[in-house]
Short mmCIF file of C-alpha atoms in Angstrom, two decimals:
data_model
loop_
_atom_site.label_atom_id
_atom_site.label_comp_id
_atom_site.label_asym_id
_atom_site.label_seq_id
_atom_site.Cartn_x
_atom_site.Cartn_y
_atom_site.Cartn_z
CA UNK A 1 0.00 0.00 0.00
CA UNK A 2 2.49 2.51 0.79
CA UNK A 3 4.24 1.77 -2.45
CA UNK A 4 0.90 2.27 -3.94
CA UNK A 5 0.53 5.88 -1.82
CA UNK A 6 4.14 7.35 -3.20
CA UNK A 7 3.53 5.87 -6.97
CA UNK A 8 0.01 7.75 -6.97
CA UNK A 9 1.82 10.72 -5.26
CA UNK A 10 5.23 9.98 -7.74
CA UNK A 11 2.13 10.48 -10.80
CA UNK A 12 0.63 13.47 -9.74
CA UNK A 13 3.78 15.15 -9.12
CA UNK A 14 4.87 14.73 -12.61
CA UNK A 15 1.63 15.53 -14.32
CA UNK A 16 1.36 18.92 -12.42
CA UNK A 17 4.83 19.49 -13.39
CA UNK A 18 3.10 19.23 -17.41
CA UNK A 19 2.33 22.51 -17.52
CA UNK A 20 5.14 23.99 -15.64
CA UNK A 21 7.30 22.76 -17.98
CA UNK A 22 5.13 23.98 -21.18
CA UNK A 23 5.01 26.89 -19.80
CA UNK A 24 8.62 27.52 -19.10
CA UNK A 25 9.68 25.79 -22.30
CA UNK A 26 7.93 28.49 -24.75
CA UNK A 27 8.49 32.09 -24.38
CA UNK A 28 7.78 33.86 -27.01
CA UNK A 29 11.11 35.32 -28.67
CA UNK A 30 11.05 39.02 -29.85
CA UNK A 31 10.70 38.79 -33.73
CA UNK A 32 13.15 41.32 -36.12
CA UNK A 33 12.41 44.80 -35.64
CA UNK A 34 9.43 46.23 -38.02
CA UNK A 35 11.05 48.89 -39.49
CA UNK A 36 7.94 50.69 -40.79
CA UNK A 37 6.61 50.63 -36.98
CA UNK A 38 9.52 52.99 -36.45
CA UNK A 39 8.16 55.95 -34.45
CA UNK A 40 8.40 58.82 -37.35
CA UNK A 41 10.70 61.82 -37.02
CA UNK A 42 8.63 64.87 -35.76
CA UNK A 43 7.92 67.46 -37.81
CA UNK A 44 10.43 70.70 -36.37
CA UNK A 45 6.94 72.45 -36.36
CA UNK A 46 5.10 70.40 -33.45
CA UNK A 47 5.56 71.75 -30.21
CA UNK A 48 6.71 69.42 -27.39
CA UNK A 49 5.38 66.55 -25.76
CA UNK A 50 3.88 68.31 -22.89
CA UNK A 51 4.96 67.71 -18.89
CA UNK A 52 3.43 64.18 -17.73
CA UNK A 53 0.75 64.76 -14.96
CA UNK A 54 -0.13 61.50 -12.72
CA UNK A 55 -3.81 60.47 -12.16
CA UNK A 56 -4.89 57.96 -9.08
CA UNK A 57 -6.13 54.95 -9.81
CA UNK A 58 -8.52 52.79 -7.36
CA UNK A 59 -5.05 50.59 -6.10
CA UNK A 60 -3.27 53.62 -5.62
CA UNK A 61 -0.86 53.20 -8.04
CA UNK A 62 0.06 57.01 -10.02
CA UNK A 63 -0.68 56.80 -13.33
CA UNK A 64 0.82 59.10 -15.76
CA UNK A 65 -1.10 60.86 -18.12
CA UNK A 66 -0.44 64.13 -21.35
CA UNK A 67 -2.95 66.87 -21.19
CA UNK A 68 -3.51 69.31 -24.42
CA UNK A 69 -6.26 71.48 -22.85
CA UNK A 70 -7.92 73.68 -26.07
CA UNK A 71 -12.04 73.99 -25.60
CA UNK A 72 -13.59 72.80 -23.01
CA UNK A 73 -16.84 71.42 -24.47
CA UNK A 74 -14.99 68.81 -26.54
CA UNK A 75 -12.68 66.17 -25.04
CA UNK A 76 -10.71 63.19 -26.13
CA UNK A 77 -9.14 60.45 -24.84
CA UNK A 78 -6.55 58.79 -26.60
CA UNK A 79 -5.12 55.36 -26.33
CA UNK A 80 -2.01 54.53 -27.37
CA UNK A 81 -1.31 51.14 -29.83
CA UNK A 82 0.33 48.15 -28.55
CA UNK A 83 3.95 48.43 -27.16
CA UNK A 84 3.01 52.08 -26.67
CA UNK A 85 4.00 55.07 -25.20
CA UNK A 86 1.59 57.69 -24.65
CA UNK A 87 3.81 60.00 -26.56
CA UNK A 88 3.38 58.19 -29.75
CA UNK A 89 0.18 59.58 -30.16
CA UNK A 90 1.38 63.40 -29.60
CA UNK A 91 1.40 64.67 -33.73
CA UNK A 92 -2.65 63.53 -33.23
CA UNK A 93 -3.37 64.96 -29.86
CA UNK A 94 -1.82 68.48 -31.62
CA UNK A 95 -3.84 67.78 -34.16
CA UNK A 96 -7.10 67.94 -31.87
CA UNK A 97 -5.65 70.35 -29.65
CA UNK A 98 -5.45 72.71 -32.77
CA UNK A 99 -8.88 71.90 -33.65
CA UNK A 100 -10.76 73.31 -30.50
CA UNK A 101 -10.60 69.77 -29.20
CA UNK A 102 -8.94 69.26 -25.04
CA UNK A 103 -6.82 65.90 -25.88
CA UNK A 104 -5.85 63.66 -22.71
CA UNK A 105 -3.14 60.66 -23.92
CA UNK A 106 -2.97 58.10 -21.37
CA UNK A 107 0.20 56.15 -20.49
CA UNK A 108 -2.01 53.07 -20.52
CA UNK A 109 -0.50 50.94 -17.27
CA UNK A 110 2.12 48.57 -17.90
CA UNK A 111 3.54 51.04 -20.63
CA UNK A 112 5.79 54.18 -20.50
CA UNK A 113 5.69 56.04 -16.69
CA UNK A 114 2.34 53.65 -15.67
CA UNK A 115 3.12 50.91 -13.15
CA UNK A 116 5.13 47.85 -13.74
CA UNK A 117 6.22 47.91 -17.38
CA UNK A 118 4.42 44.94 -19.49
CA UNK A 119 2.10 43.60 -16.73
CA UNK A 120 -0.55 44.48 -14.86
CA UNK A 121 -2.39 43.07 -11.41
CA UNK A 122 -5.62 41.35 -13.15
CA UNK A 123 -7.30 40.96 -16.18
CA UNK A 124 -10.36 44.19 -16.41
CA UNK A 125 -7.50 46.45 -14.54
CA UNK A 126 -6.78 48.53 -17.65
CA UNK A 127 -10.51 48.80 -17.82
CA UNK A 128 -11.08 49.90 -14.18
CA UNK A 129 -8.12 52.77 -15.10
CA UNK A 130 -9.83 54.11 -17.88
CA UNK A 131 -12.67 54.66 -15.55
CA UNK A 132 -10.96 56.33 -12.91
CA UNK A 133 -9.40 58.78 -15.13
CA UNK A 134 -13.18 59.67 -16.64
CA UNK A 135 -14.41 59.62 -12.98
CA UNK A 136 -11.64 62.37 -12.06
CA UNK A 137 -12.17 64.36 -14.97
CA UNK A 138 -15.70 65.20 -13.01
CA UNK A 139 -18.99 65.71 -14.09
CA UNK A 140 -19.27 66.33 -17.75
CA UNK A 141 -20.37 70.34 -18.30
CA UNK A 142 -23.73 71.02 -20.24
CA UNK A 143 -23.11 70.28 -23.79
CA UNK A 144 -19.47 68.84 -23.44
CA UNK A 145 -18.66 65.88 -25.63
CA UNK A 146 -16.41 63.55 -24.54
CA UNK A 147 -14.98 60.61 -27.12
CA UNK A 148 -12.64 57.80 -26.58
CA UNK A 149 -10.40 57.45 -29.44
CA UNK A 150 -7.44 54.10 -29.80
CA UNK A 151 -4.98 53.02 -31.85
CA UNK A 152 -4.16 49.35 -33.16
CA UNK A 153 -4.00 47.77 -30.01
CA UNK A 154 -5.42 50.05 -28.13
CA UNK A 155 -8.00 50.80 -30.88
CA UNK A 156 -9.02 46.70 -29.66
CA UNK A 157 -8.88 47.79 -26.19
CA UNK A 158 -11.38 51.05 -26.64
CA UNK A 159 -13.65 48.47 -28.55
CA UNK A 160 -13.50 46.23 -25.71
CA UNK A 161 -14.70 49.04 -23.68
CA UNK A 162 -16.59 50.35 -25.64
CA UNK A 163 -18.83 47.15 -25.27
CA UNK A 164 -18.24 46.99 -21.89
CA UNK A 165 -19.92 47.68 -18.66
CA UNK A 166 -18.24 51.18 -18.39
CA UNK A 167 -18.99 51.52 -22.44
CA UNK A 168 -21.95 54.93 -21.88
CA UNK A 169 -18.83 56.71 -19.78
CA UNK A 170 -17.90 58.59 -23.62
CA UNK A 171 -20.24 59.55 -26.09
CA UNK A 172 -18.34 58.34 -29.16
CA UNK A 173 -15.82 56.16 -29.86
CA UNK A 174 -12.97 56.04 -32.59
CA UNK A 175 -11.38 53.28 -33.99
CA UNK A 176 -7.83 53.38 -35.85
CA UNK A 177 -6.74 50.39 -37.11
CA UNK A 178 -8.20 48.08 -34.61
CA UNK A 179 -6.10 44.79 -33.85
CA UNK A 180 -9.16 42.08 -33.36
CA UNK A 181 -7.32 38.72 -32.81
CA UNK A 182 -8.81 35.87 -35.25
CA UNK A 183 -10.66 37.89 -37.46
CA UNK A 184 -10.62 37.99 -41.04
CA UNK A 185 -9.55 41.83 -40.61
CA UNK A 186 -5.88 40.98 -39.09
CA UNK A 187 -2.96 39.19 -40.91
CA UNK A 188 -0.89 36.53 -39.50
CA UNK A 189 1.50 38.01 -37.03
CA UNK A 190 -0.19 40.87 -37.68
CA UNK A 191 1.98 41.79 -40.35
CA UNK A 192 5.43 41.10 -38.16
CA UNK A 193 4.59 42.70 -35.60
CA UNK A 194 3.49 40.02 -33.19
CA UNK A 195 4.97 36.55 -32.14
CA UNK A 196 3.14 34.87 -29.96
CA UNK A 197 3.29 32.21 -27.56
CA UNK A 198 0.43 30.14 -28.05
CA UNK A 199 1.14 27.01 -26.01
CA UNK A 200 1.57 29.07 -23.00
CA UNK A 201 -1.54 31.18 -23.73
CA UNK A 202 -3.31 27.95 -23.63
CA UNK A 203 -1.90 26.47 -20.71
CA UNK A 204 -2.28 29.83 -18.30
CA UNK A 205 -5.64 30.08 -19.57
CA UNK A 206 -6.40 26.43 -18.37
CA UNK A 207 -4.75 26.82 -15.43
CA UNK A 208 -6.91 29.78 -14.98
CA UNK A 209 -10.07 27.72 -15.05
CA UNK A 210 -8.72 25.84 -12.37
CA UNK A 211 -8.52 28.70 -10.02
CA UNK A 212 -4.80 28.67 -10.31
CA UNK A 213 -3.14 32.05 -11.69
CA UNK A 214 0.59 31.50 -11.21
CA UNK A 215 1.96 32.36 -13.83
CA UNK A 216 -0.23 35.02 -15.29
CA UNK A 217 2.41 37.42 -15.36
CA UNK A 218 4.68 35.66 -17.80
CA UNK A 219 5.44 36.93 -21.00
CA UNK A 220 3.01 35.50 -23.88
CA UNK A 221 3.72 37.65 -26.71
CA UNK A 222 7.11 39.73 -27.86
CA UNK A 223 6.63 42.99 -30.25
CA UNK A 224 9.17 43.68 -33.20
CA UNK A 225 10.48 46.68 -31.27
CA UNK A 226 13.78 48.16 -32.74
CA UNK A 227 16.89 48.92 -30.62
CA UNK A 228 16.27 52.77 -31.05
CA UNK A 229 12.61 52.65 -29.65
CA UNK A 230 13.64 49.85 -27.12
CA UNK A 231 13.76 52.14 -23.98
CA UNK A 232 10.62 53.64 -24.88
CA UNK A 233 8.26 51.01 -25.77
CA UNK A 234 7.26 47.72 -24.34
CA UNK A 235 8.32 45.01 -25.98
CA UNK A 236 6.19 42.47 -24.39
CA UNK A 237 3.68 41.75 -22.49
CA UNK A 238 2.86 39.05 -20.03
CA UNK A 239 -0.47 36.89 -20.09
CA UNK A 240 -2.90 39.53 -18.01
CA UNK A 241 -1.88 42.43 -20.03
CA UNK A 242 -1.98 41.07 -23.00
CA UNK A 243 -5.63 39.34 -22.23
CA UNK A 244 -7.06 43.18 -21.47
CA UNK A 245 -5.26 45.45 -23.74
CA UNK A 246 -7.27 44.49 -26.66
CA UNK A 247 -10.70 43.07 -27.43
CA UNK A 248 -9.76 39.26 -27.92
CA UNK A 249 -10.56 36.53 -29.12
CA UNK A 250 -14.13 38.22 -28.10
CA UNK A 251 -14.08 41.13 -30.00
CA UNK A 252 -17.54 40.31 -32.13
CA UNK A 253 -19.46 40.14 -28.49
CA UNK A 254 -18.46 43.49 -27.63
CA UNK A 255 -18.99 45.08 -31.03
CA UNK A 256 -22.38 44.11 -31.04
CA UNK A 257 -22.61 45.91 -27.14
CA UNK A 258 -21.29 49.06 -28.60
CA UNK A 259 -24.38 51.77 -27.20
CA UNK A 260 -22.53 54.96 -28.47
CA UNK A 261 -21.86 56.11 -32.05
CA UNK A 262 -18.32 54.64 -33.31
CA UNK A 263 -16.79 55.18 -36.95
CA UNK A 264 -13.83 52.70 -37.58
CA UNK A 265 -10.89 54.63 -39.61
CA UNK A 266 -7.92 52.26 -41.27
CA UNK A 267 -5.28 53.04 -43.89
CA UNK A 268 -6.07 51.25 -47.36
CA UNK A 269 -2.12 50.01 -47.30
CA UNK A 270 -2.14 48.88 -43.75
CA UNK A 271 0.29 46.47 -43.22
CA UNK A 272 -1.08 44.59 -39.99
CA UNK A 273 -4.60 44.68 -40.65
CA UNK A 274 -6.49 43.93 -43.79
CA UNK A 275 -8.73 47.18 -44.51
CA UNK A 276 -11.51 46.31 -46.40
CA UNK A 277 -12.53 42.94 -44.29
CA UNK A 278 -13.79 45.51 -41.51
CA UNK A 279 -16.91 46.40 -43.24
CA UNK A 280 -17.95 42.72 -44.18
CA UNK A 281 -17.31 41.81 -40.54
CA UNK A 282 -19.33 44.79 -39.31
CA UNK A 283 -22.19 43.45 -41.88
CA UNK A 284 -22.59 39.97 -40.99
CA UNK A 285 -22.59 40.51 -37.33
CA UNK A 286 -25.29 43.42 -38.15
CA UNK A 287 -23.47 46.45 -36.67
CA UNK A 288 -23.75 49.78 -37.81
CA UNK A 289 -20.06 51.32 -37.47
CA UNK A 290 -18.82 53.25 -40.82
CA UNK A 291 -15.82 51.98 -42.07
CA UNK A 292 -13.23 55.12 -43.64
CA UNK A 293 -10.02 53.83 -45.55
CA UNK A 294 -7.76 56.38 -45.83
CA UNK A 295 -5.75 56.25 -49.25
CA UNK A 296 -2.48 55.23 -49.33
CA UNK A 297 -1.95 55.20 -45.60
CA UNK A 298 0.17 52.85 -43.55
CA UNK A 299 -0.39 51.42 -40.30
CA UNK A 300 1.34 54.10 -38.22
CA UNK A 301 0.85 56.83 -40.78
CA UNK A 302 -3.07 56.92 -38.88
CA UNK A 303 -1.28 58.70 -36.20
CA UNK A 304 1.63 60.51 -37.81
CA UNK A 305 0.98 61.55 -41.35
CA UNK A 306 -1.14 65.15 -42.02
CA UNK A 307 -3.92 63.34 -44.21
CA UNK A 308 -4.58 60.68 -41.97
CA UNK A 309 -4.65 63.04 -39.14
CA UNK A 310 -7.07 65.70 -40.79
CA UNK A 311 -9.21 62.28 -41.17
CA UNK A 312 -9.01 61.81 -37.68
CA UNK A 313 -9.75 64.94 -36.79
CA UNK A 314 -13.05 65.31 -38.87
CA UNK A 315 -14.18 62.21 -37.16
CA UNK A 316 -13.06 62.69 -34.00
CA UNK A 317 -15.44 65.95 -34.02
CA UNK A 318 -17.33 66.22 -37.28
CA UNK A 319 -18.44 69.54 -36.81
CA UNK A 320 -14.53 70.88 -37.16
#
């Protein structure tokens, strides 16, 4: 019997040891640098990134954020794309800020001056940020509009929240470029981008149905960051961040929960996404968000060049 007891203990030993070594056998290794993901030389024209500010969110944690105040009665939020910062998105918050429109860029957490770089606590937490920030922006004036607008990856995030319990905090939501994971709309590795870990995705997220959350915090996927933008960006991210800072593997559920008006805008010569498989994807799962391509636009051009931005712009606030 007690040769029975340490066999059956001998077994179980080395079948929970399965996963752990899955796990530690497959991280995901950073693919070559995307050289058209580049962050693009700034026109000598555009003013500075402004000074960061810091925000509180609900764990305490300082969050930092960029403020371009202009009018008051039109506001913007603006999420940066995967890997981040918040300063990527600086040519587009001038844009706005030129246009009458207050811009806030977040440093979304686990990116640039927010919290641990390329992880966050639990899966919802980037979600529960986003809120706070609103929330401490106070009550919105008479009149004031107030718009979420993302990029990429965080284009899939502000659809994810968009559709979301917190989804009626904006009144309109912008879409550049989404990322939406398994959809016709996104090409493999998105583009080069992306490599991905899938056997540990698929063992966390097992373990996770178990109860057991270990090793949520290891790297799943690696970015094609360069060496240049290295110190900047994150170059991966770990299993909970990289479950909330996009809409998933779920994205179709929370497009149909959309409750606010949303346009979608996506360069025609997008390299990571396939532009005109939004529309058909929109129209079969009987959504009503326009679909703009931009001609001749790249994937990053949405937030850097002047057409793409004036594009932005008109639908950020169509009366401009």
């Amino acid at each position: 019997m007690r040769g029975l007891l340490f066999g059956a203990i001998g077994l179980l030993a080395a079948v929970a040891m399965v996963p752990v070594a899955i796990i530690a056998a497959n991280p995901p290794a950073s693919p070559p640098p995307m050289i058209s993901m580049a962050e693009p030389e700034r026109p000598a024209s555009l003013p500075d990134v402004p000074a960061p500010r810091q925000f509180q969110a609900r764990d305490g944690t300082s969050l930092q954020y960029y403020a371009y105040p202009a009018e008051p009665d039109k506001v913007a939020v603006l999420i940066h794309g995967s890997a981040g910062p918040g300063t990527s998105m600086h040519p587009l918050a001038e844009s706005l800020r030129a246009a009458g429109v207050t811009a806030y860029v977040l440093d979304v957490r686990g990116h640039g001056g927010s919290g641990r770089r390329g992880d966050i606590d639990y899966i919802g937490q980037l979600d529960d940020d986003l809120a706070d920030f609103v929330t401490q922006l106070g009550p919105a004036r008479s009149g004031e509009t107030r718009m979420l607008a993302g990029f990429s990856g965080g284009a899939g995030f502000a659809i994810r929240f968009a559709g979301g319990p917190y989804g009626l905090l904006f009144d309109r939501y912008v879409f550049l470029s989404p990322i939406l994971p398994g959809s016709p709309a996104l090409r493999p590795s998105a583009g080069g981008w992306t490599n991905i870990s899938l056997p540990r995705i698929i063992t966390i997220s097992s373990l996770g149905r178990f109860g057991i959350h270990w090793f949520d915090g290891f790297p799943v996927i690696s970015y094609a960051v360069s060496r240049e933008n290295s110190e900047a960006a994150t170059a991966s991210y770990s299993y909970r961040l990289a479950a909330n800072f996009n809409a998933g593997l779920q994205h179709e559920r929370y497009l149909r929960n959309i409750r606010r008006p949303a346009v979608i805008l996506v360069g025609d010569a997008d390299e990571q996404v396939v532009a005109d498989q939004f529309a058909p994807l929109l129209q079969r799962l009987g959504v009503n968000i326009p679909v703009t391509l931009v001609p001749n636009m790249k994937h990053t051009d949405m937030i850097a060049t002047p057409e793409a931005l004036q594009a932005v712009v008109r639908a950020v606030s169509p009366q401009t």
